[in-house]
Every structure is written in C-alpha cells, then in structure tokens.
PDB file of C-alpha atoms in Angstrom:
ATOM      1  CA  UNK Q   1     -13.196   7.368 -40.426  1.00 48.00           C
ATOM      2  CA  UNK Q   2     -15.526   9.929 -41.997  1.00 51.00           C
ATOM      3  CA  UNK Q   3     -17.462   8.930 -45.084  1.00 52.00           C
ATOM      4  CA  UNK Q   4     -15.587   9.787 -48.250  1.00 55.00           C
ATOM      5  CA  UNK Q   5     -12.352  10.482 -46.368  1.00 53.00           C
ATOM      6  CA  UNK Q   6      -9.109   9.369 -47.963  1.00 56.00           C
ATOM      7  CA  UNK Q   7      -6.002   8.284 -46.144  1.00 57.00           C
ATOM      8  CA  UNK Q   8      -2.753   9.238 -47.831  1.00 58.00           C
ATOM      9  CA  UNK Q   9      -0.879   6.112 -48.908  1.00 57.00           C
ATOM     10  CA  UNK Q  10       2.771   6.463 -47.961  1.00 54.00           C
ATOM     11  CA  UNK Q  11       5.253   5.265 -50.621  1.00 53.00           C
ATOM     12  CA  UNK Q  12       7.707   2.571 -49.599  1.00 47.00           C
ATOM     13  CA  UNK Q  13      11.145   4.222 -49.428  1.00 49.00           C
ATOM     14  CA  UNK Q  14      13.012   0.900 -49.190  1.00 42.00           C
ATOM     15  CA  UNK Q  15      12.411  -0.556 -52.638  1.00 41.00           C
ATOM     16  CA  UNK Q  16      16.068  -1.252 -53.304  1.00 43.00           C
ATOM     17  CA  UNK Q  17      18.591  -2.973 -51.116  1.00 43.00           C
ATOM     18  CA  UNK Q  18      22.291  -2.320 -50.670  1.00 46.00           C
ATOM     19  CA  UNK Q  19      24.426  -5.397 -51.107  1.00 47.00           C
ATOM     20  CA  UNK Q  20      27.691  -5.837 -49.284  1.00 51.00           C
ATOM     21  CA  UNK Q  21      30.681  -7.864 -50.346  1.00 57.00           C
ATOM     22  CA  UNK Q  22      32.409 -10.355 -48.075  1.00 58.00           C
ATOM     23  CA  UNK Q  23      34.712  -7.570 -46.837  1.00 62.00           C
ATOM     24  CA  UNK Q  24      31.904  -5.103 -46.166  1.00 61.00           C
ATOM     25  CA  UNK Q  25      31.573  -1.686 -47.793  1.00 63.00           C
ATOM     26  CA  UNK Q  26      34.531  -0.508 -49.881  1.00 67.00           C
ATOM     27  CA  UNK Q  27      35.871   2.538 -47.980  1.00 70.00           C
ATOM     28  CA  UNK Q  28      37.282   4.146 -51.137  1.00 73.00           C
ATOM     29  CA  UNK Q  29      33.937   3.822 -52.939  1.00 71.00           C
ATOM     30  CA  UNK Q  30      32.131   5.244 -49.921  1.00 68.00           C
ATOM     31  CA  UNK Q  31      34.521   8.205 -49.818  1.00 74.00           C
ATOM     32  CA  UNK Q  32      34.002   8.789 -53.551  1.00 73.00           C
ATOM     33  CA  UNK Q  33      30.207   8.689 -53.110  1.00 68.00           C
ATOM     34  CA  UNK Q  34      30.365  11.143 -50.206  1.00 67.00           C
ATOM     35  CA  UNK Q  35      32.466  13.535 -52.311  1.00 68.00           C
ATOM     36  CA  UNK Q  36      29.919  13.324 -55.146  1.00 66.00           C
ATOM     37  CA  UNK Q  37      27.097  14.097 -52.746  1.00 62.00           C
ATOM     38  CA  UNK Q  38      29.020  17.050 -51.298  1.00 62.00           C
ATOM     39  CA  UNK Q  39      29.527  18.408 -54.837  1.00 62.00           C
ATOM     40  CA  UNK Q  40      25.781  18.156 -55.465  1.00 60.00           C
ATOM     41  CA  UNK Q  41      24.893  20.212 -52.381  1.00 62.00           C
ATOM     42  CA  UNK Q  42      24.717  23.422 -54.440  1.00 63.00           C
ATOM     43  CA  UNK Q  43      22.498  21.672 -56.969  1.00 73.00           C
ATOM     44  CA  UNK Q  44      20.222  20.573 -54.135  1.00 75.00           C
ATOM     45  CA  UNK Q  45      19.350  24.194 -53.404  1.00 81.00           C
ATOM     46  CA  UNK Q  46      18.208  24.602 -57.015  1.00 83.00           C
ATOM     47  CA  UNK Q  47      16.280  21.299 -56.901  1.00 85.00           C
ATOM     48  CA  UNK Q  48      14.577  22.083 -53.612  1.00 88.00           C
ATOM     49  CA  UNK Q  49      13.578  25.521 -54.880  1.00 90.00           C
ATOM     50  CA  UNK Q  50      11.860  23.780 -57.807  1.00 92.00           C
ATOM     51  CA  UNK Q  51      10.237  21.364 -55.341  1.00 93.00           C
ATOM     52  CA  UNK Q  52       9.029  24.338 -53.310  1.00 95.00           C
ATOM     53  CA  UNK Q  53       7.430  25.848 -56.419  1.00 96.00           C
ATOM     54  CA  UNK Q  54       5.614  22.569 -57.154  1.00 96.00           C
ATOM     55  CA  UNK Q  55       4.663  22.242 -53.500  1.00 96.00           C
ATOM     56  CA  UNK Q  56       3.236  25.768 -53.413  1.00 97.00           C
ATOM     57  CA  UNK Q  57       1.300  25.167 -56.634  1.00 97.00           C
ATOM     58  CA  UNK Q  58      -0.380  22.016 -55.270  1.00 97.00           C
ATOM     59  CA  UNK Q  59      -0.995  23.673 -51.908  1.00 97.00           C
ATOM     60  CA  UNK Q  60      -2.568  26.737 -53.545  1.00 97.00           C
ATOM     61  CA  UNK Q  61      -4.746  24.420 -55.633  1.00 97.00           C
ATOM     62  CA  UNK Q  62      -5.906  22.631 -52.465  1.00 97.00           C
ATOM     63  CA  UNK Q  63      -6.598  25.929 -50.674  1.00 96.00           C
ATOM     64  CA  UNK Q  64      -8.770  27.112 -53.543  1.00 97.00           C
ATOM     65  CA  UNK Q  65     -11.010  24.058 -53.255  1.00 96.00           C
ATOM     66  CA  UNK Q  66     -13.716  23.259 -50.722  1.00 96.00           C
ATOM     67  CA  UNK Q  67     -12.435  21.110 -47.834  1.00 94.00           C
ATOM     68  CA  UNK Q  68     -14.203  18.001 -49.109  1.00 93.00           C
ATOM     69  CA  UNK Q  69     -12.484  18.294 -52.513  1.00 94.00           C
ATOM     70  CA  UNK Q  70      -8.883  18.797 -51.355  1.00 95.00           C
ATOM     71  CA  UNK Q  71      -7.804  15.136 -51.195  1.00 92.00           C
ATOM     72  CA  UNK Q  72      -6.179  14.900 -54.631  1.00 93.00           C
ATOM     73  CA  UNK Q  73      -4.202  18.142 -54.347  1.00 96.00           C
ATOM     74  CA  UNK Q  74      -3.120  17.224 -50.813  1.00 96.00           C
ATOM     75  CA  UNK Q  75      -1.838  13.860 -52.066  1.00 95.00           C
ATOM     76  CA  UNK Q  76       0.302  15.844 -54.503  1.00 96.00           C
ATOM     77  CA  UNK Q  77       1.520  18.073 -51.652  1.00 96.00           C
ATOM     78  CA  UNK Q  78       2.377  14.960 -49.651  1.00 96.00           C
ATOM     79  CA  UNK Q  79       4.294  13.458 -52.594  1.00 94.00           C
ATOM     80  CA  UNK Q  80       6.502  16.527 -52.976  1.00 95.00           C
ATOM     81  CA  UNK Q  81       7.092  16.694 -49.220  1.00 95.00           C
ATOM     82  CA  UNK Q  82       7.984  13.006 -49.161  1.00 93.00           C
ATOM     83  CA  UNK Q  83      10.610  13.529 -51.875  1.00 90.00           C
ATOM     84  CA  UNK Q  84      12.049  16.534 -50.047  1.00 90.00           C
ATOM     85  CA  UNK Q  85      12.166  14.577 -46.800  1.00 88.00           C
ATOM     86  CA  UNK Q  86      14.324  11.936 -48.428  1.00 81.00           C
ATOM     87  CA  UNK Q  87      16.777  14.372 -49.987  1.00 81.00           C
ATOM     88  CA  UNK Q  88      17.473  17.077 -47.397  1.00 78.00           C
ATOM     89  CA  UNK Q  89      19.729  15.150 -45.052  1.00 74.00           C
ATOM     90  CA  UNK Q  90      21.635  13.557 -47.932  1.00 71.00           C
ATOM     91  CA  UNK Q  91      22.678  16.958 -49.231  1.00 77.00           C
ATOM     92  CA  UNK Q  92      23.529  18.669 -45.954  1.00 80.00           C
ATOM     93  CA  UNK Q  93      20.117  20.132 -45.103  1.00 86.00           C
ATOM     94  CA  UNK Q  94      18.818  17.991 -42.245  1.00 91.00           C
ATOM     95  CA  UNK Q  95      16.467  20.799 -41.151  1.00 93.00           C
ATOM     96  CA  UNK Q  96      14.569  20.363 -44.422  1.00 92.00           C
ATOM     97  CA  UNK Q  97      14.357  16.630 -43.759  1.00 93.00           C
ATOM     98  CA  UNK Q  98      13.252  17.118 -40.169  1.00 94.00           C
ATOM     99  CA  UNK Q  99      10.452  19.558 -40.944  1.00 94.00           C
ATOM    100  CA  UNK Q 100       9.178  17.762 -44.033  1.00 94.00           C
ATOM    101  CA  UNK Q 101       9.268  14.471 -42.123  1.00 94.00           C
ATOM    102  CA  UNK Q 102       7.156  15.952 -39.314  1.00 93.00           C
ATOM    103  CA  UNK Q 103       4.783  17.398 -41.858  1.00 94.00           C
ATOM    104  CA  UNK Q 104       4.429  14.062 -43.665  1.00 94.00           C
ATOM    105  CA  UNK Q 105       3.636  12.334 -40.364  1.00 93.00           C
ATOM    106  CA  UNK Q 106       1.108  15.061 -39.575  1.00 94.00           C
ATOM    107  CA  UNK Q 107      -0.567  14.675 -42.967  1.00 94.00           C
ATOM    108  CA  UNK Q 108      -0.675  10.876 -42.696  1.00 91.00           C
ATOM    109  CA  UNK Q 109      -2.986  11.173 -39.705  1.00 86.00           C
ATOM    110  CA  UNK Q 110      -5.469  13.558 -41.351  1.00 88.00           C
ATOM    111  CA  UNK Q 111      -8.701  12.533 -43.002  1.00 85.00           C
ATOM    112  CA  UNK Q 112      -9.498  16.111 -44.047  1.00 89.00           C
ATOM    113  CA  UNK Q 113      -7.643  19.377 -44.355  1.00 94.00           C
ATOM    114  CA  UNK Q 114      -9.549  22.252 -42.787  1.00 93.00           C
ATOM    115  CA  UNK Q 115      -8.288  25.738 -41.985  1.00 93.00           C
ATOM    116  CA  UNK Q 116      -6.177  24.703 -38.983  1.00 91.00           C
ATOM    117  CA  UNK Q 117      -4.444  21.939 -40.961  1.00 94.00           C
ATOM    118  CA  UNK Q 118      -3.850  24.248 -43.912  1.00 96.00           C
ATOM    119  CA  UNK Q 119      -2.399  26.955 -41.644  1.00 94.00           C
ATOM    120  CA  UNK Q 120      -0.044  24.400 -40.081  1.00 94.00           C
ATOM    121  CA  UNK Q 121       1.095  23.158 -43.485  1.00 96.00           C
ATOM    122  CA  UNK Q 122       1.594  26.735 -44.747  1.00 96.00           C
ATOM    123  CA  UNK Q 123       3.759  27.530 -41.726  1.00 94.00           C
ATOM    124  CA  UNK Q 124       5.947  24.501 -42.401  1.00 95.00           C
ATOM    125  CA  UNK Q 125       6.272  25.274 -46.110  1.00 96.00           C
ATOM    126  CA  UNK Q 126       7.317  28.837 -45.284  1.00 95.00           C
ATOM    127  CA  UNK Q 127       9.820  27.545 -42.730  1.00 94.00           C
ATOM    128  CA  UNK Q 128      11.405  25.232 -45.291  1.00 94.00           C
ATOM    129  CA  UNK Q 129      11.482  28.120 -47.766  1.00 94.00           C
ATOM    130  CA  UNK Q 130      13.332  30.228 -45.149  1.00 92.00           C
ATOM    131  CA  UNK Q 131      15.837  27.430 -44.438  1.00 92.00           C
ATOM    132  CA  UNK Q 132      16.632  27.119 -48.134  1.00 89.00           C
ATOM    133  CA  UNK Q 133      16.773  30.893 -48.751  1.00 90.00           C
ATOM    134  CA  UNK Q 134      19.155  31.336 -45.823  1.00 89.00           C
ATOM    135  CA  UNK Q 135      21.174  28.237 -46.833  1.00 87.00           C
ATOM    136  CA  UNK Q 136      20.814  26.839 -43.319  1.00 88.00           C
ATOM    137  CA  UNK Q 137      22.844  23.692 -43.827  1.00 84.00           C
ATOM    138  CA  UNK Q 138      23.703  21.314 -41.030  1.00 86.00           C
ATOM    139  CA  UNK Q 139      21.764  21.868 -37.836  1.00 86.00           C
ATOM    140  CA  UNK Q 140      21.377  25.594 -38.563  1.00 87.00           C
ATOM    141  CA  UNK Q 141      22.948  26.541 -35.241  1.00 88.00           C
ATOM    142  CA  UNK Q 142      20.860  28.448 -32.700  1.00 91.00           C
ATOM    143  CA  UNK Q 143      18.426  29.631 -35.387  1.00 91.00           C
ATOM    144  CA  UNK Q 144      17.865  26.063 -36.587  1.00 91.00           C
ATOM    145  CA  UNK Q 145      17.262  24.900 -33.033  1.00 92.00           C
ATOM    146  CA  UNK Q 146      14.683  27.657 -32.496  1.00 93.00           C
ATOM    147  CA  UNK Q 147      12.926  26.813 -35.764  1.00 91.00           C
ATOM    148  CA  UNK Q 148      12.650  23.142 -34.829  1.00 92.00           C
ATOM    149  CA  UNK Q 149      11.396  23.973 -31.337  1.00 94.00           C
ATOM    150  CA  UNK Q 150       8.790  26.304 -32.830  1.00 93.00           C
ATOM    151  CA  UNK Q 151       7.592  23.687 -35.309  1.00 92.00           C
ATOM    152  CA  UNK Q 152       7.466  21.061 -32.552  1.00 92.00           C
ATOM    153  CA  UNK Q 153       5.354  23.429 -30.450  1.00 92.00           C
ATOM    154  CA  UNK Q 154       2.920  23.977 -33.329  1.00 90.00           C
ATOM    155  CA  UNK Q 155       2.425  20.230 -33.772  1.00 89.00           C
ATOM    156  CA  UNK Q 156       2.080  19.699 -30.007  1.00 89.00           C
ATOM    157  CA  UNK Q 157      -0.571  22.429 -29.742  1.00 84.00           C
ATOM    158  CA  UNK Q 158      -2.414  21.039 -32.733  1.00 75.00           C
ATOM    159  CA  UNK Q 159      -2.439  17.568 -31.182  1.00 75.00           C
ATOM    160  CA  UNK Q 160      -3.884  18.889 -27.925  1.00 71.00           C
ATOM    161  CA  UNK Q 161      -6.695  20.768 -29.689  1.00 66.00           C
ATOM    162  CA  UNK Q 162      -8.161  17.816 -31.562  1.00 56.00           C
TER     163      UNK Q 162
END
C-alpha cells in the first residue's frame, strides 16, 4: 500500500438480528411490513434525491482537492453510497442498489482516487440520478438491463487497465 494511503472502512450492516418465534415469522406481520414499505416507495424517491445532493456535494469537494487530499471527502461519498445501497432494493429500486453496491466495492479497493477513478464514480452517480429521475423501479426493463451491462463494462475495462 502506498505511503499515506487510506483504506475505506466498510460499516457492518448486520448490527441487529431478527428473532423468530417458535412458529417462525408471523405472516400477517410480514404482510403488514411489506405494505408499509410499498407505501414508502414514493418517499424513497424524495430521500434518494436528498442523498444524491449530499453525494454530489462530497464528490465535488473531493474533485476540487489534490488527489492526495481526497481521502476524507471520498469517505463521505462512500458513506452516502453505502446508505443508498442498503435502501434501494427495499423500496423497489434494485437498480440503485446494484449500481451503488458495485461502486462501493470499487471504492473499497482503491488507495487513491485519480482522474480515472473520479470519472468512473461520476458516471455511476449520473446513472443513479437517471434511474431516480426516470423512476426506473424494479429491474427497469430493457433500459435497466442496458444500464447494468454498461456499468459492468466500465468496471471490467477499469480492472483490465490497472
């Protein structure tokens, strides 16, 4: 690892545990919870738009700094992405989860964020912004499939040019 490089510490998403009764999960409670989540789907769009604003702010801050000084701002970017990753699928936007998950994994392996890394991250942020703006819930159909294939290709090309 390069001198002065920082590895992004990934938060533990499994801090709480779900307990089950002797008869398993109560089907009526599960149905009620699913209905609540479905009702919050519209709110998710508002929340994720706020997350995108915070994400863009931290990303712009990182871009404005020299490469060797970007670590703190990029940790903030990672934190917002990590939150988005955990929420997208729960509220009917698995494309958001998929892309932010890939981006988190990409960022976890970086020790610095040069121009190529920043361009890759910007592309992913803009893709998530498009998904939200177009309300591409579920798998997004053919357009969603093309977006995911394009993002996969970007990460594959980046990996081969290390």
